[in-house]
Structures are given as structure tokens and as C-alpha cells.
Tab-separated table of C-alpha atoms and ligand atoms in Angstrom:
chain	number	residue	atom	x	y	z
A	19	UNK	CA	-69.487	42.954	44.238
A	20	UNK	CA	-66.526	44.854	43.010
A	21	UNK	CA	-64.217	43.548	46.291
A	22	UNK	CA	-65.449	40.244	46.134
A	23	UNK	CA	-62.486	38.158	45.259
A	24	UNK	CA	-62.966	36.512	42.005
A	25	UNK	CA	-61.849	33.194	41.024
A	26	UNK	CA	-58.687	32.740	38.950
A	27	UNK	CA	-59.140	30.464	35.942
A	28	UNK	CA	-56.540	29.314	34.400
A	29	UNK	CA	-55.620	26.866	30.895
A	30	UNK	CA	-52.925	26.180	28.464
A	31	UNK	CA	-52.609	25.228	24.608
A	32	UNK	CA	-49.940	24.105	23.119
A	33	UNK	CA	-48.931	25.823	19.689
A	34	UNK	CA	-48.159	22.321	18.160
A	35	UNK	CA	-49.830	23.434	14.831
A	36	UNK	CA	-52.783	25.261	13.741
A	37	UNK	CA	-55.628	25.646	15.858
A	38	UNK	CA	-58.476	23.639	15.251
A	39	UNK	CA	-62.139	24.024	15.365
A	40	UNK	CA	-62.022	21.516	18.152
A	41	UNK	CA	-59.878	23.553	20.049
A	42	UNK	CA	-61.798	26.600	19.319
A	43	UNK	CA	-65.181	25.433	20.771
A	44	UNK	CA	-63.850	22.729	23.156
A	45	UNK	CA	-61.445	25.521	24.907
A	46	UNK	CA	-60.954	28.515	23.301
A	47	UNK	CA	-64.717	30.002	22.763
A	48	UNK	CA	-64.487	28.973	26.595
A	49	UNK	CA	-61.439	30.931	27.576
A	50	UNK	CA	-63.174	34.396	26.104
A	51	UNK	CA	-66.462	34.304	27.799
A	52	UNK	CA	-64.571	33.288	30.745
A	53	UNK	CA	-62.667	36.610	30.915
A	54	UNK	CA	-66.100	38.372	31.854
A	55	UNK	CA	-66.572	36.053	35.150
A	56	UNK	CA	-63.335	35.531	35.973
A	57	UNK	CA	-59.684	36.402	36.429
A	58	UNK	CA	-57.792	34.475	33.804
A	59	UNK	CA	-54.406	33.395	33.202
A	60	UNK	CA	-53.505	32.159	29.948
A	61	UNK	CA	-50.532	30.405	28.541
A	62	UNK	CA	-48.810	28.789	24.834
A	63	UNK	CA	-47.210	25.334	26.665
A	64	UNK	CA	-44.537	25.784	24.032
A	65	UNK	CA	-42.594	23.247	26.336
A	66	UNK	CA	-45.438	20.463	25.922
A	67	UNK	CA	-44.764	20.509	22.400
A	68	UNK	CA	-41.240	19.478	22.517
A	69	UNK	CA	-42.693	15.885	23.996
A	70	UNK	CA	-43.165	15.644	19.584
A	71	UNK	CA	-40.410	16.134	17.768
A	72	UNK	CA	-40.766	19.554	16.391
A	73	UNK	CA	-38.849	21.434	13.713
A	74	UNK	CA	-37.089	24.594	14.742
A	75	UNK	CA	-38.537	27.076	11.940
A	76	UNK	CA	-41.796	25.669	11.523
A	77	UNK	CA	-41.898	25.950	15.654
A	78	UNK	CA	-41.432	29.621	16.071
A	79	UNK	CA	-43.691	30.105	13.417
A	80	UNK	CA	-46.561	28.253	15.100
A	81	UNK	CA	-45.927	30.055	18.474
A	82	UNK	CA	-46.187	33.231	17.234
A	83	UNK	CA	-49.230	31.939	14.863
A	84	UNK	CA	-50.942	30.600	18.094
A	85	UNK	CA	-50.319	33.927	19.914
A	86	UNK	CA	-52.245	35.803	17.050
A	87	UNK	CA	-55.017	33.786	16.614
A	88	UNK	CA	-55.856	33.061	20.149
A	89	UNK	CA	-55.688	36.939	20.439
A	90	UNK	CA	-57.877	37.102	17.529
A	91	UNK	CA	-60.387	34.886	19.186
A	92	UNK	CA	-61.170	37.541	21.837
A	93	UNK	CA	-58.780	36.778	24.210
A	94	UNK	CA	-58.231	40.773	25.778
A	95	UNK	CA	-54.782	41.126	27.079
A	96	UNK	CA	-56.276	44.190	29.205
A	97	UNK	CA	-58.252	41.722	30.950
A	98	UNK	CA	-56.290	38.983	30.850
A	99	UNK	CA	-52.550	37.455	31.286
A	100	UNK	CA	-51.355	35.862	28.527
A	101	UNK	CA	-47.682	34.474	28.201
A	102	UNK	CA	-45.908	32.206	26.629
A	103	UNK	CA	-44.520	29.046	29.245
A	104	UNK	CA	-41.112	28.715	28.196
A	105	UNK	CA	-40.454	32.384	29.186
A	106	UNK	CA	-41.292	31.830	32.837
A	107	UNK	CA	-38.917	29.691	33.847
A	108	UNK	CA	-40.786	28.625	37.150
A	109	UNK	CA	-42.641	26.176	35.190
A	110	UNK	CA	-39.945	24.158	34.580
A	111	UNK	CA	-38.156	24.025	37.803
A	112	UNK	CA	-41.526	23.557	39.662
A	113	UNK	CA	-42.193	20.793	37.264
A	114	UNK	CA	-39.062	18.928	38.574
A	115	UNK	CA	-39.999	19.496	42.157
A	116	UNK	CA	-43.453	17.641	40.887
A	117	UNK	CA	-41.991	14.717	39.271
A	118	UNK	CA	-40.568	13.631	42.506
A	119	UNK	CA	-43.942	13.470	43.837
A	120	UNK	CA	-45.899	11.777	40.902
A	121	UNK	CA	-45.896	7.942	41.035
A	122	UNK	CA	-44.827	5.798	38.115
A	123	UNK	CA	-48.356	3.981	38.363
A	124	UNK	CA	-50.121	7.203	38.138
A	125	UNK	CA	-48.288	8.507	34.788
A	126	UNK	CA	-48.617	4.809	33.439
A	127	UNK	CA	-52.395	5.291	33.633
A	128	UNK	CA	-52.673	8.403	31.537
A	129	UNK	CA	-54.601	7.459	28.269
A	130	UNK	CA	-52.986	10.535	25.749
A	131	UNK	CA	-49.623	9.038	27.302
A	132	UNK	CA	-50.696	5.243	25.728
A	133	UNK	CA	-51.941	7.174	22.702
A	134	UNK	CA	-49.059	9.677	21.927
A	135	UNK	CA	-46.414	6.808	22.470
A	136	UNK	CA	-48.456	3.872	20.236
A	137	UNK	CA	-48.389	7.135	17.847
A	138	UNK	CA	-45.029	8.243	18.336
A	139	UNK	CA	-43.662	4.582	18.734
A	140	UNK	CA	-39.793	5.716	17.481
A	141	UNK	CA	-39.615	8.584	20.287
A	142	UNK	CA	-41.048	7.598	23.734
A	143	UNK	CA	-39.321	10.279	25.876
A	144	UNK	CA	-39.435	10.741	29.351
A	145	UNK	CA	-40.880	14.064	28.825
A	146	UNK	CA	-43.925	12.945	27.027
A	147	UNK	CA	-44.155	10.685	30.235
A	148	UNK	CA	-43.957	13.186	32.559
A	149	UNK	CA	-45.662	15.961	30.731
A	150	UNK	CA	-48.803	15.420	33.757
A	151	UNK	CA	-46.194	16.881	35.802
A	152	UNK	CA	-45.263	19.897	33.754
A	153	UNK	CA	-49.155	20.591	33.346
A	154	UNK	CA	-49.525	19.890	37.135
A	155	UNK	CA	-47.157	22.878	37.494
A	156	UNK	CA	-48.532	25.515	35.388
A	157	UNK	CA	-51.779	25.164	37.049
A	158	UNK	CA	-50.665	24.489	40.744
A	159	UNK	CA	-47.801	27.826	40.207
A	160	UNK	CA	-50.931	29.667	39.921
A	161	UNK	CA	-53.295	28.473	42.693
A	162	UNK	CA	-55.930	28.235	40.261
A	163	UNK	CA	-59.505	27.460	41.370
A	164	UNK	CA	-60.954	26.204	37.492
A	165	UNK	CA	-59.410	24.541	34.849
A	166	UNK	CA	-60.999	24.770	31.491
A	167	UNK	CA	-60.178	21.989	29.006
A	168	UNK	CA	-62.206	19.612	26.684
A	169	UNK	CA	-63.149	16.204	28.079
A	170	UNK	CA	-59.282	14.857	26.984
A	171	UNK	CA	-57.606	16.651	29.819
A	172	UNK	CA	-59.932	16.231	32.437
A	173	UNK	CA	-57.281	13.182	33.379
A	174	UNK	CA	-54.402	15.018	33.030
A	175	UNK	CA	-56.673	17.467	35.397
A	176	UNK	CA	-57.566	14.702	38.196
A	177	UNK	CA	-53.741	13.785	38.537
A	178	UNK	CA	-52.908	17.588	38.921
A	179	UNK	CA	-55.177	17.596	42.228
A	180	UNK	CA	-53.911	14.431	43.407
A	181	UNK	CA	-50.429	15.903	43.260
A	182	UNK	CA	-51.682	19.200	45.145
A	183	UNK	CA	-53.724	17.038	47.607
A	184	UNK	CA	-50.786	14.331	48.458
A	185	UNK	CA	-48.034	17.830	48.610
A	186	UNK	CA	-50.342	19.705	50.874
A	187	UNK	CA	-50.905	16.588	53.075
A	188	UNK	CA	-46.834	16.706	53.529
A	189	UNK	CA	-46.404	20.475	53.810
A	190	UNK	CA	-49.663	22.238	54.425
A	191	UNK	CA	-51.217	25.012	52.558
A	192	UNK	CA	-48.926	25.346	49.307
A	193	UNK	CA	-51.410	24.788	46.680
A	194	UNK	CA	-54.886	25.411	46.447
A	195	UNK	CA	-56.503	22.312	44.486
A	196	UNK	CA	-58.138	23.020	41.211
A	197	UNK	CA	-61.773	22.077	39.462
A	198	UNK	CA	-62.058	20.940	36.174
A	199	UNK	CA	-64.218	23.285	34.276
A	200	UNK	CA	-65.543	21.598	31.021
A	201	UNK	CA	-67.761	22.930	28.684
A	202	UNK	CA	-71.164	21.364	27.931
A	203	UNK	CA	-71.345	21.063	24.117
A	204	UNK	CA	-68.548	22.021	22.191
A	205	UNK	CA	-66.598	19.527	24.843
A	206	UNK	CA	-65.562	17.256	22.355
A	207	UNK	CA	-65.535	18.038	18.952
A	208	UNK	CA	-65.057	14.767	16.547
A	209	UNK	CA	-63.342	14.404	13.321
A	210	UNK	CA	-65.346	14.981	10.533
A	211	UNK	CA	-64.354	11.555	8.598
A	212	UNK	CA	-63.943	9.732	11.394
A	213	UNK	CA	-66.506	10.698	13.678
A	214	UNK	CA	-65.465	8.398	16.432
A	215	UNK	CA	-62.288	10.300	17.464
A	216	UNK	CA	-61.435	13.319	18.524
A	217	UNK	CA	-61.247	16.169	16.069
A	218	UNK	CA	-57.097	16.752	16.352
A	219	UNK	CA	-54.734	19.034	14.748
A	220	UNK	CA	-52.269	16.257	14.073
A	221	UNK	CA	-54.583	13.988	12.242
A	222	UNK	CA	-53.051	12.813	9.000
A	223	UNK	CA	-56.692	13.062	7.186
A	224	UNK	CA	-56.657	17.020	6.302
A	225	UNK	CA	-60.489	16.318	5.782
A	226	UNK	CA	-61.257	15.554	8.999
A	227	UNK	CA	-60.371	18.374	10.730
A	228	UNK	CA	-61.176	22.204	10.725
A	229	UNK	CA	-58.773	24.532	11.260
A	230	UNK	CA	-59.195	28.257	12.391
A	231	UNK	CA	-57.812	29.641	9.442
A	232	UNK	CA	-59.062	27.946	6.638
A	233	UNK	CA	-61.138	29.775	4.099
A	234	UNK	CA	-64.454	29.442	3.345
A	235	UNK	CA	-64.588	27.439	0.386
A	236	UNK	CA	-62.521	24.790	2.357
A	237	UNK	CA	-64.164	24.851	5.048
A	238	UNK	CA	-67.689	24.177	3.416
A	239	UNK	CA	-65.710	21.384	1.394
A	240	UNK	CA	-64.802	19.951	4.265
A	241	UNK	CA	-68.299	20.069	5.817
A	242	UNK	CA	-69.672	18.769	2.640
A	243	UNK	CA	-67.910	15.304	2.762
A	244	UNK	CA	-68.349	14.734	6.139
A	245	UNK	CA	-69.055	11.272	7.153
A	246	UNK	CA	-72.975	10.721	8.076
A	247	UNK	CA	-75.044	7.641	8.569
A	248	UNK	CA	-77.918	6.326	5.830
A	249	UNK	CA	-81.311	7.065	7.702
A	250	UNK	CA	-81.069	10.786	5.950
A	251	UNK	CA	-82.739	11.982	9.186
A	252	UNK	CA	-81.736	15.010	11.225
A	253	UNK	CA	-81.841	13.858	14.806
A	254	UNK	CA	-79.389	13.474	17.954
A	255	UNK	CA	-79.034	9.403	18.769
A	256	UNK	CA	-76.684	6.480	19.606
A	257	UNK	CA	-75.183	5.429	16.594
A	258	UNK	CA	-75.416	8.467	14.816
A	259	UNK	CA	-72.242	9.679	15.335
A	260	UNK	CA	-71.348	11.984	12.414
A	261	UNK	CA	-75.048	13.425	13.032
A	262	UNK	CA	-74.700	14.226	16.409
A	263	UNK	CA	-71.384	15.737	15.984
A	264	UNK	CA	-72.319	18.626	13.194
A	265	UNK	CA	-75.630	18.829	15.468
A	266	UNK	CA	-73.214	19.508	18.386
A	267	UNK	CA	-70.907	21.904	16.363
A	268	UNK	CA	-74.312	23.783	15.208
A	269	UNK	CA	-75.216	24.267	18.651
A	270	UNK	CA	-72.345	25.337	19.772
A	271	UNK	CA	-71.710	28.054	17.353
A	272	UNK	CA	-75.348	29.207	16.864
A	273	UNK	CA	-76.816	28.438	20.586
A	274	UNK	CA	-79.787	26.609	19.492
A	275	UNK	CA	-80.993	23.504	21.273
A	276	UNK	CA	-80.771	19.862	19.912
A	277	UNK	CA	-84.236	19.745	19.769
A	278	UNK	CA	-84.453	23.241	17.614
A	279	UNK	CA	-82.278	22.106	15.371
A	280	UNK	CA	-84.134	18.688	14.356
A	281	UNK	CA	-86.775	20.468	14.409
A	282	UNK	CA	-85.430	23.223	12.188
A	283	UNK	CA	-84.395	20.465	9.971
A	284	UNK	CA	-87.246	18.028	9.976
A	285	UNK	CA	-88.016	16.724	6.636
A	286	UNK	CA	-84.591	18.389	5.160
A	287	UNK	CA	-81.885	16.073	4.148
A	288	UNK	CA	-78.206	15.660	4.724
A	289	UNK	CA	-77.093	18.235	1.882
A	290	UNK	CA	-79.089	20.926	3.611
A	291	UNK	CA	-77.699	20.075	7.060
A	292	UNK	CA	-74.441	20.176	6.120
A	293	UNK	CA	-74.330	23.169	4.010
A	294	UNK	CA	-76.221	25.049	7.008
A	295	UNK	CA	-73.498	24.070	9.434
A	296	UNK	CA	-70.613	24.943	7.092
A	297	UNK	CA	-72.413	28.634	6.638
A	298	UNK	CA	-72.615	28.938	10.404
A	299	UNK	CA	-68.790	27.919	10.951
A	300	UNK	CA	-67.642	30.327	7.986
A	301	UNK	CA	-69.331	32.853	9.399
A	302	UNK	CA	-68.420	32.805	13.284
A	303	UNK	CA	-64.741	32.375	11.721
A	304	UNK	CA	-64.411	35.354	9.462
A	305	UNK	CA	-64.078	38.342	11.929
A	306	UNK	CA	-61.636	35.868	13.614
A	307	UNK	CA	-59.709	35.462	9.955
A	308	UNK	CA	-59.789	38.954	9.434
A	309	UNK	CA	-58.229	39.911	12.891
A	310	UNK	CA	-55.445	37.471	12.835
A	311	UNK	CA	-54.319	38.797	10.027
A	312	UNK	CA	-54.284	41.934	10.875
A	313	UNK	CA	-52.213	41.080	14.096
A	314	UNK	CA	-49.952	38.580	12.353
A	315	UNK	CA	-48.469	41.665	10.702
A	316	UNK	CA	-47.293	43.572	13.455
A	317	UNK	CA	-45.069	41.249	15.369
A	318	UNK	CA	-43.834	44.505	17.730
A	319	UNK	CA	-47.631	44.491	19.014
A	320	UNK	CA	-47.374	41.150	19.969
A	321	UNK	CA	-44.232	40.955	21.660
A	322	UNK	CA	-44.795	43.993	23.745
A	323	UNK	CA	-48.786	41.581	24.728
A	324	UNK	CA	-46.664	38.522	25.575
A	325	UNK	CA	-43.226	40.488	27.281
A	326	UNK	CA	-45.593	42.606	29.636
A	327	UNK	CA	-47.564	39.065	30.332
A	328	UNK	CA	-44.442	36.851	30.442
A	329	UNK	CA	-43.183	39.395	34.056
A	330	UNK	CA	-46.190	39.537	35.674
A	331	UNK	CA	-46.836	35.550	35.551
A	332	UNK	CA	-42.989	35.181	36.481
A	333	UNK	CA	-43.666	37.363	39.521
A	334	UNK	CA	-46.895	35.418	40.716
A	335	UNK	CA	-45.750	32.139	39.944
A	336	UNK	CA	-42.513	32.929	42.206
A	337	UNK	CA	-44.266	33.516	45.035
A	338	UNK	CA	-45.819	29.587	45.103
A	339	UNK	CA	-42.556	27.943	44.035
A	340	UNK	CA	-40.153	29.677	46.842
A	341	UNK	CA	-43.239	28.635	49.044
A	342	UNK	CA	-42.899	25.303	48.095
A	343	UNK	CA	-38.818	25.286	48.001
A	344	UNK	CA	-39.121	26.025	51.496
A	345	UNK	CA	-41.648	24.131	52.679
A	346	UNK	CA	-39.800	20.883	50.973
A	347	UNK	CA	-35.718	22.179	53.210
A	348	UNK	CA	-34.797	23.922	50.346
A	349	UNK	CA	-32.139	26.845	51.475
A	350	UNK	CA	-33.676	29.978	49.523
B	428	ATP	P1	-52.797	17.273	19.156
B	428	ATP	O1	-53.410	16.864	17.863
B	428	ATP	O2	-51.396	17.796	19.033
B	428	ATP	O3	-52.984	16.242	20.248
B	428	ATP	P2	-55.103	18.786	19.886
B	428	ATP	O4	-55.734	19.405	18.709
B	428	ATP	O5	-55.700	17.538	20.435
B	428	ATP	O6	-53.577	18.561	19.631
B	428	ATP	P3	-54.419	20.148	22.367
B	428	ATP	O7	-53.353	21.171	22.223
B	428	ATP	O8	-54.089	18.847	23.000
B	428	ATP	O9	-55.120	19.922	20.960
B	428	ATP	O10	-55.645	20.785	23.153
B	428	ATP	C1	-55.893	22.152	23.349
B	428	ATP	C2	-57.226	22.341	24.013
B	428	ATP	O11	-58.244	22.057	23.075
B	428	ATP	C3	-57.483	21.432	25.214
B	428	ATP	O12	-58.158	22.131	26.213
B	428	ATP	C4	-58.307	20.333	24.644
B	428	ATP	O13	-59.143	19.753	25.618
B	428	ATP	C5	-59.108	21.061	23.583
B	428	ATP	N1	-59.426	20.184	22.480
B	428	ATP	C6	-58.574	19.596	21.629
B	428	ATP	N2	-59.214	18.874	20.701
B	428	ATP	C7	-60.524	19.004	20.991
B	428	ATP	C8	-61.713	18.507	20.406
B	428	ATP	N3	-61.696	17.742	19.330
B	428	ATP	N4	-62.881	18.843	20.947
B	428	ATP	C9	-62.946	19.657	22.014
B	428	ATP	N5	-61.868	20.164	22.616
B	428	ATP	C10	-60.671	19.859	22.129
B	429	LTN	N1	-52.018	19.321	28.240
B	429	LTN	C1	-52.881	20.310	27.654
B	429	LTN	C2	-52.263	21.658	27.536
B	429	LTN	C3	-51.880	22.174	28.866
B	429	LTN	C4	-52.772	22.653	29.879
B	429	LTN	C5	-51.926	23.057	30.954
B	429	LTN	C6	-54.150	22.789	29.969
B	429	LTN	C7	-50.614	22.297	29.347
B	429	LTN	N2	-50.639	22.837	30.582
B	429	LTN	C8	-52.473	23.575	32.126
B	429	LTN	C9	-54.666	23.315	31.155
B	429	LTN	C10	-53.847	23.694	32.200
B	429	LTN	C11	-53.277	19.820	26.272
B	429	LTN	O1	-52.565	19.116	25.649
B	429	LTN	N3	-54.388	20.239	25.826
């Protein structure tokens, strides 16, 4: 067992604000069990963020926020490689290489690029365009074998190994095309007011979304006036979508099946529900709290984690993009 090979695993988040409790179970939870079954690389895609306008204090102060709490979640830099994109500057330079071999059509067809720019409708940049590209790269640099993201990315995910099939089908054997690794429950995680999107750290209702770091009396507020439905029955079913969703976030964090929890519930109301699932949240987050803020203090501890990271996925990710230079009549 120990010299089997194991498979590298590989995902990104972008520090764009604070990290939600959509992120947390849709990716995140993911990432730390992964680290027993896998090697794992791990990355901030500080560069994705810049597809959003972002401003420059508030910026280094999420990056560095992001770094902490992800570490807080469990993430073990002893197992794992964890950097920050923007310092490996192969990502960018292997995302240009990319862009040449993405088609227009493809990037047109991306649903978070129709959503971002109908959002962002005063800044359509090329880079929020071509951000498949840069994603493309930070997987492909790695010759990753599973990608975990939420059901959003899995998109983003199927363009990536279109990319890495149509380059290998030019010049053999650069990359080694990736699987989508999605989570089960916890894959997407809906707002709690509006229970029909996603739950997103951007969303201008601050009561529809939970972040890491909120205390406990906000989070149980927020869990409180969640949006339900009027049958005042505990059960998973179409049309119940606010239900479903605290059902799926109970599950999740507890590891009790659907059909547990209606049971567990049967003949309790809404109040009840809601105040169980709020206790179960506050209380998976609080050794997570209480470690991030014990790391957010010591900023020398975490740039020696993300310096030490930051060379090692430099020197791997070298080794695929002079590959790929070469392959393409680049003179190295
Ligand atoms: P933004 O609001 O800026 O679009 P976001 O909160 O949607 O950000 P991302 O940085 O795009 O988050 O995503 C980080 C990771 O978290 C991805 O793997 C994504 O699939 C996952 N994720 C994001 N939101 C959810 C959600 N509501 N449910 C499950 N997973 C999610
Ligand atoms: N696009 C992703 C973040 C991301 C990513 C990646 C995920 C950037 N590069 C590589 C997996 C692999 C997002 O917005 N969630």
C-alpha cells in the first residue's frame, strides 16, 4: 500500500470575501477529508478575483483571511501544499499558452460567465472571459487526476478536459485529463432567503448567506428567518426548497440520513427544525472560530505555510509548462 502511487487532487478558492458556509460544505469540508486519501494540492486563485473589481486593502486582507481560515478548517500543511496562485507565476504564463487553444464558442457557453457579466454589466473584461482558461491551467500545471468543486464548477471542469484532450491530441502526453470530484450533499448549498440560488458570498442579502466566521447568535438569527414553505412538515420534496436545503445542510454537518432526520422531526414544526440546524452549524463552526483566530494573529506562521508551499508548487508546475513550451516550438 505504502508505494502505491496515490492520486493527486487538486482545487482552488478564490479569497474574494469571506468564506461561506456554502463553500465550507460544498468544497472545503471536502478538501480536509480528502487529505487522508489523497495527495492534495491546494491553492487561493487570488488572480480569479481580479475578474471583479477589487479594492487593494480590503484584498490583502481577504487573502490572508482566506489563508487562515481554510487552515483553520483542517487543511494540514504537513500533508498538504497549499499556496497562494499569484506567487507561482506558471499559472499565468500557462494560462496564455491555454487561451490560444480555447474557442470563443466554448467560453461563450460558460453559465457563471453569462451570470458574472449580467451582474457586473459596467466591467465585462476579457479576463472574466477567459478565466476557464486560467482555471484550466492551475489544474492541467499539476496533472491532477480529481477535481473537487460544488456542482457550479463542474463546467468550468468539463472545458478544462476538453482543453487537455484537444492539446494532447496535437502534442501527445502533456497533460493528464482530470475528473470532477463532487460531493454528494453539501454540493450545493442554497441561500437561506432565497432558496432557489446558490448560497454566495457576494449576495447583497447578508441574510441569506452564512459565513464561516460569524458568531453564534448571528448565525442562529440567520437560521431563524430562513425562508420555508407553509405545509409545517419536515420532509425532503419537490417544491420544498427551503426544506430540503436546511435538511441538506443538517446532513451534511451531522451525517444523518434524509430519512433520519424527518423522522427525527416528525410531528415537530419549523421553529424546532430550524433552531436544531442553527445548533448543529454553531457548533461544527466554533473550534473552526477559535483556530482562525488564533492563526490570524501570527502572520510570520503563515507566511513561512504559504512561502515553503508557494516553491514547491513553482517547481512541479515547471516541469509541465517547459513540457508544453516545447512540445508547442517554443526555444527553452
Ligand atoms: P462568489 O459569490 O464570489 O461567486 P462563491 O461563494 O460562489 O463566490 P467560489 O469562490 O466561486 O464561491 O467557490 C469556491 C468553492 O466553493 C467552489 O468549489 C464552489 O463550487 C464551492 N461553492 C460555492 N458556493 C457554493 C454553494 N452555495 N454550495 C456548495 N458549494 C459552493
Ligand atoms: N473557478 C473556481 C476557483 C478555481 C478552481 C481552480 C477550482 C480557480 N482555479 C482550479 C478548482 C480547480 C471558483 O470560482 N470556485
Amino acid at each position: 500500500m505504502e508505494n502505491e502511487k496515490r492520486k493527486i487532487a487538486l482545487s482552488l478558492i478564490q479569497p474574494s470575501g469571506t468564506i461561506t458556509l456554502g463553500n465550507y460544505l460544498g468544497a472545503l469540508k471536502n478538501w480536509v477529508d480528502m487529505q487522508e486519501k489523497f495527495d492534495c494540492i491546494f491553492a487561493l486563485a487570488d488572480l480569479h478575483t481580479i475578474t471583479v473589481r477589487q479594492e487593494p486593502a480590503k484584498m490583502r486582507k481577504n487573502i490572508l483571511d482566506a489563508y487562515a481560515s481554510i487552515l483553520a478548517c483542517g487543511i494540514d500543511v504537513e500533508k498538504s501544499l497549499f499556496f497562494i496562485q499569484s506567487h507561482v507565476h506558471t499559472h499565468a504564463e500557462l494560462a496564455w499558452i491555454l487561451n490560444c487553444y480555447t474557442q470563443f464558442g466554448e467560453l461563450s457557453r460558460m453559465t457563471q460567465f453569462k451570470d458574472k457579466s449580467a451582474k457586473h454589466a459596467d466591467n465585462i473584461n476579457a479576463g472574466l472571459f477567459t478565466y476557464p482558461a486560467l482555471m484550466a491551467a492551475d489544474i492541467l500545471l499539476y496533472q491532477a487526476d480529481l477535481v473537487p468543486v460544488g456542482a457550479d464548477q463542474v463546467q468550468h471542469l468539463e472545458l478544462t478536459r476538453d482543453i487537455a484532450n484537444r492539446f494532447n491530441g496535437l502534442y501527445p502526453n502533456v497533460f493528464k485529463v482530470p475528473e470532477a470530484y463532487v460531493p454528494k450533499t453539501g454540493a450545493r448549498v442554497m441561500s437561506l432567503q432565497d432558496p432557489t440560488r446558490k448560497m454566495s458570498k457576494s449576495d447583497e442579502n447578508v441574510n441569506g448567506c452564512v459565513h464561516l466566521l460569524d458568531d453564534a447568535d448571528t448565525i442562529m438569527r440567520k437560521f431563524k428567518r430562513a425562508v420555508t414553505d407553509s405545509e409545517a412538515v419536515v420532509r425532503y420534496a419537490e417544491g420544498k426548497d427551503g426544506i430540503n436545503n436546511l435538511i441538506d445542510i443538517y446532513s451534511t454537518i451531522t451525517g444523518l440520513s434524509r430519512e433520519q432526520i424527518e423522522k427525527d422531526f416528525d410531528g415537530k414544526g419549523y421553529g424546532d427544525f430550524k433552531a436544531a440546524v442553527g445548533e448543529a452549524v454553531v457548533e461544527h463552526l466554533k473550534p473552526i472560530r477559535a483556530e482562525y483566530e488564533k492563526l490570524i494573529k501570527d502572520k510570520a506562521y503563515l507566511e513561512e505555510c504559504y512561502r515553503k508551499a508557494d516553491d514547491i508548487a513553482l517547481r512541479i508546475s515547471q516541469r509541465t509548462l517547459s513540457k508544453a513550451k516545447k512540445k508547442i516550438g517554443f526555444i527553452l
